[in-house]
mmCIF file of C-alpha atoms and ligand atoms in Angstrom:
data_model
loop_
_atom_site.group_PDB
_atom_site.id
_atom_site.type_symbol
_atom_site.label_atom_id
_atom_site.label_comp_id
_atom_site.label_asym_id
_atom_site.label_seq_id
_atom_site.Cartn_x
_atom_site.Cartn_y
_atom_site.Cartn_z
ATOM 1 C CA MET A 1 -13.292 26.924 14.727
ATOM 2 C CA GLY A 2 -16.549 25.391 15.952
ATOM 3 C CA ASN A 3 -16.844 22.725 13.292
ATOM 4 C CA TYR A 4 -13.153 22.154 12.632
ATOM 5 C CA GLY A 5 -13.500 18.439 13.343
ATOM 6 C CA ALA A 6 -16.185 18.086 10.712
ATOM 7 C CA LEU A 7 -13.635 18.767 7.995
ATOM 8 C CA PHE A 8 -12.225 15.317 8.584
ATOM 9 C CA LYS A 9 -15.514 13.409 8.838
ATOM 10 C CA GLY A 10 -15.528 10.345 6.663
ATOM 11 C CA THR A 11 -11.928 10.713 5.590
ATOM 12 C CA GLY A 12 -10.612 8.618 8.452
ATOM 13 C CA SER A 13 -8.942 11.786 9.741
ATOM 14 C CA MET A 14 -5.225 11.099 10.144
ATOM 15 C CA TYR A 15 -3.683 7.651 9.863
ATOM 16 C CA HIS A 16 -0.231 6.799 11.173
ATOM 17 C CA GLY A 17 2.242 4.265 9.843
ATOM 18 C CA SER A 18 5.790 3.164 10.510
ATOM 19 C CA CYS A 19 8.378 0.551 9.629
ATOM 20 C CA LEU A 20 9.316 -2.350 11.899
ATOM 21 C CA CYS A 21 12.324 -0.634 13.499
ATOM 22 C CA GLY A 22 10.440 2.644 13.914
ATOM 23 C CA LYS A 23 13.000 4.872 12.206
ATOM 24 C CA ILE A 24 10.513 5.743 9.450
ATOM 25 C CA LYS A 25 7.179 7.221 10.486
ATOM 26 C CA PHE A 26 4.541 8.729 8.235
ATOM 27 C CA THR A 27 0.989 9.987 8.169
ATOM 28 C CA LEU A 28 -1.867 9.678 5.712
ATOM 29 C CA SER A 29 -4.222 12.614 5.732
ATOM 30 C CA GLY A 30 -6.626 11.433 3.053
ATOM 31 C CA LYS A 31 -8.601 8.334 2.372
ATOM 32 C CA ILE A 32 -7.139 4.999 1.338
ATOM 33 C CA ASP A 33 -8.342 3.877 -2.084
ATOM 34 C CA ASP A 34 -8.741 0.534 -3.730
ATOM 35 C CA ILE A 35 -7.378 -1.821 -1.094
ATOM 36 C CA VAL A 36 -6.567 -5.151 -2.736
ATOM 37 C CA TYR A 37 -4.950 -8.418 -1.782
ATOM 38 C CA CYS A 38 -2.403 -9.021 -4.535
ATOM 39 C CA HIS A 39 -1.340 -12.624 -4.977
ATOM 40 C CA CYS A 40 1.137 -12.046 -7.828
ATOM 41 C CA SER A 41 4.545 -13.686 -7.590
ATOM 42 C CA GLN A 42 6.331 -10.322 -7.311
ATOM 43 C CA CYS A 43 4.255 -9.214 -4.310
ATOM 44 C CA ARG A 44 4.712 -12.615 -2.710
ATOM 45 C CA LYS A 45 8.480 -12.266 -2.943
ATOM 46 C CA ALA A 46 8.506 -8.629 -1.863
ATOM 47 C CA GLN A 47 6.501 -9.472 1.265
ATOM 48 C CA GLY A 48 7.712 -13.017 1.878
ATOM 49 C CA SER A 49 4.071 -13.966 2.254
ATOM 50 C CA ALA A 50 1.055 -15.377 0.442
ATOM 51 C CA PHE A 51 -0.032 -11.950 -0.739
ATOM 52 C CA ALA A 52 0.500 -8.229 -0.289
ATOM 53 C CA THR A 53 -2.250 -5.908 0.892
ATOM 54 C CA ASN A 54 -1.823 -2.840 -1.292
ATOM 55 C CA ALA A 55 -3.703 0.430 -1.625
ATOM 56 C CA ASN A 56 -3.449 3.823 -3.253
ATOM 57 C CA VAL A 57 -3.229 7.110 -1.425
ATOM 58 C CA LYS A 58 -2.819 10.552 -2.929
ATOM 59 C CA SER A 59 0.818 11.669 -2.988
ATOM 60 C CA TYR A 60 -0.056 14.914 -1.229
ATOM 61 C CA SER A 61 -1.732 13.034 1.624
ATOM 62 C CA PHE A 62 1.358 10.897 2.337
ATOM 63 C CA ASN A 63 3.866 12.717 4.561
ATOM 64 C CA PHE A 64 6.931 11.577 6.447
ATOM 65 C CA ILE A 65 7.137 12.502 10.142
ATOM 66 C CA CYS A 66 10.701 11.240 10.386
ATOM 67 C CA GLY A 67 13.228 8.873 8.916
ATOM 68 C CA GLU A 68 12.858 9.629 5.214
ATOM 69 C CA GLU A 69 16.664 9.442 5.008
ATOM 70 C CA ASN A 70 16.389 5.752 5.950
ATOM 71 C CA LEU A 71 14.470 4.926 2.781
ATOM 72 C CA SER A 72 16.224 2.758 0.285
ATOM 73 C CA SER A 73 14.791 2.028 -3.131
ATOM 74 C CA TYR A 74 14.638 -0.770 -5.634
ATOM 75 C CA LYS A 75 13.838 0.055 -9.231
ATOM 76 C CA TYR A 76 11.607 -2.863 -10.044
ATOM 77 C CA SER A 77 10.855 -1.792 -13.621
ATOM 78 C CA THR A 78 11.240 1.277 -15.796
ATOM 79 C CA GLU A 79 7.896 2.452 -14.383
ATOM 80 C CA GLN A 80 7.930 1.279 -10.781
ATOM 81 C CA THR A 81 10.247 1.913 -7.832
ATOM 82 C CA LYS A 82 9.725 0.248 -4.467
ATOM 83 C CA TYR A 83 10.826 2.012 -1.284
ATOM 84 C CA PHE A 84 11.723 0.221 1.921
ATOM 85 C CA CYS A 85 13.495 0.880 5.229
ATOM 86 C CA LYS A 86 17.194 0.221 4.767
ATOM 87 C CA ASN A 87 17.509 -0.642 8.447
ATOM 88 C CA CYS A 88 14.689 -3.171 8.920
ATOM 89 C CA GLY A 89 13.482 -3.882 5.370
ATOM 90 C CA SER A 90 9.830 -2.955 5.881
ATOM 91 C CA PRO A 91 8.165 -2.117 2.556
ATOM 92 C CA ILE A 92 6.918 1.454 2.862
ATOM 93 C CA MET A 93 5.569 2.354 -0.559
ATOM 94 C CA SER A 94 6.025 2.193 -4.288
ATOM 95 C CA LYS A 95 5.730 4.837 -6.956
ATOM 96 C CA ASN A 96 4.855 4.486 -10.610
ATOM 97 C CA ILE A 97 5.902 7.162 -13.093
ATOM 98 C CA ASN A 98 2.611 6.665 -14.931
ATOM 99 C CA PHE A 99 0.641 7.559 -11.785
ATOM 100 C CA PRO A 100 2.618 10.397 -10.133
ATOM 101 C CA GLU A 101 -0.474 11.552 -8.235
ATOM 102 C CA ASN A 102 -0.553 8.296 -6.261
ATOM 103 C CA VAL A 103 1.623 6.524 -3.750
ATOM 104 C CA ARG A 104 1.093 2.787 -3.429
ATOM 105 C CA ILE A 105 1.274 1.684 0.200
ATOM 106 C CA ARG A 106 1.492 -1.674 1.941
ATOM 107 C CA LEU A 107 -1.358 -1.690 4.407
ATOM 108 C CA GLY A 108 0.501 -3.687 7.057
ATOM 109 C CA THR A 109 2.633 -0.635 7.868
ATOM 110 C CA ILE A 110 -0.420 1.330 9.028
ATOM 111 C CA GLU A 111 -0.816 1.396 12.808
ATOM 112 C CA SER A 112 -4.162 3.159 12.967
ATOM 113 C CA ASP A 113 -7.558 1.504 12.761
ATOM 114 C CA ILE A 114 -8.852 2.413 9.316
ATOM 115 C CA SER A 115 -12.380 2.836 8.043
ATOM 116 C CA GLU A 116 -11.706 1.549 4.506
ATOM 117 C CA ARG A 117 -11.856 -2.157 3.683
ATOM 118 C CA PRO A 118 -10.285 -4.453 1.071
ATOM 119 C CA VAL A 119 -12.352 -4.727 -2.096
ATOM 120 C CA ALA A 120 -10.850 -7.626 -4.045
ATOM 121 C CA HIS A 121 -8.272 -10.332 -4.563
ATOM 122 C CA ILE A 122 -6.133 -9.705 -7.651
ATOM 123 C CA PHE A 123 -3.689 -11.851 -9.619
ATOM 124 C CA VAL A 124 -5.457 -14.880 -8.203
ATOM 125 C CA SER A 125 -4.274 -16.774 -11.307
ATOM 126 C CA SER A 126 -0.712 -16.638 -9.961
ATOM 127 C CA LYS A 127 -1.352 -17.312 -6.290
ATOM 128 C CA ALA A 128 0.799 -19.847 -4.453
ATOM 129 C CA ASN A 129 -0.591 -23.352 -4.769
ATOM 130 C CA TRP A 130 -0.555 -23.737 -0.979
ATOM 131 C CA GLU A 131 -2.805 -20.753 -0.405
ATOM 132 C CA GLU A 132 -6.556 -21.052 -0.029
ATOM 133 C CA ILE A 133 -8.612 -17.897 -0.317
ATOM 134 C CA SER A 134 -11.631 -18.340 1.901
ATOM 135 C CA ASP A 135 -13.421 -15.002 2.058
ATOM 136 C CA SER A 136 -16.150 -13.817 -0.283
ATOM 137 C CA LEU A 137 -14.471 -10.807 -1.919
ATOM 138 C CA PRO A 138 -14.394 -10.780 -5.734
ATOM 139 C CA HIS A 139 -11.487 -12.562 -7.408
ATOM 140 C CA TYR A 140 -9.684 -11.226 -10.475
ATOM 141 C CA ALA A 141 -7.261 -13.285 -12.554
ATOM 142 C CA GLU A 142 -5.023 -10.233 -12.990
ATOM 143 C CA TYR A 143 -5.515 -6.496 -12.464
ATOM 144 C CA LYS A 144 -8.844 -5.241 -11.187
ATOM 145 C CA THR A 145 -8.719 -1.754 -12.661
ATOM 146 C CA ASN A 146 -5.775 0.360 -13.798
ATOM 147 C CA ARG A 147 -3.243 -1.421 -11.592
HETATM 148 ZN ZN1 ZN B 1 12.826 0.414 9.741
HETATM 149 ZN ZN1 ZN B 2 1.233 -7.924 -6.868
#
């Protein structure tokens, strides 16, 4: 048991997240991949904001502590379903049938300090005309990689 803690070095150990009303709580036990600011019109509507901060985590690393029964879902397309708290509306995650190994999270629901950082702005071609992006991360007109 001497080096038990070392198992989690560099993985950010355990992150905690929850919805606004607190009924839904979850943990992330693995690292957070490919954090992007998505400026597409769908994300803007889903968040009611200039952009969504999205990332991938492995499905097996995402676990509910409580409140899973409060999840409601919206089938956005034949591939993608978005899950949110039916009590407070916080967006918790989305799943894509083409990527069953991943859960797509909205980073604003994470309460923990995280070690990962955003890597890009995507769908910059469809950003709101009132938004100015002023950091130096790379911009992509649409998808950066596979999503
Ligand atoms: Zn809630
Ligand atoms: Zn988007």
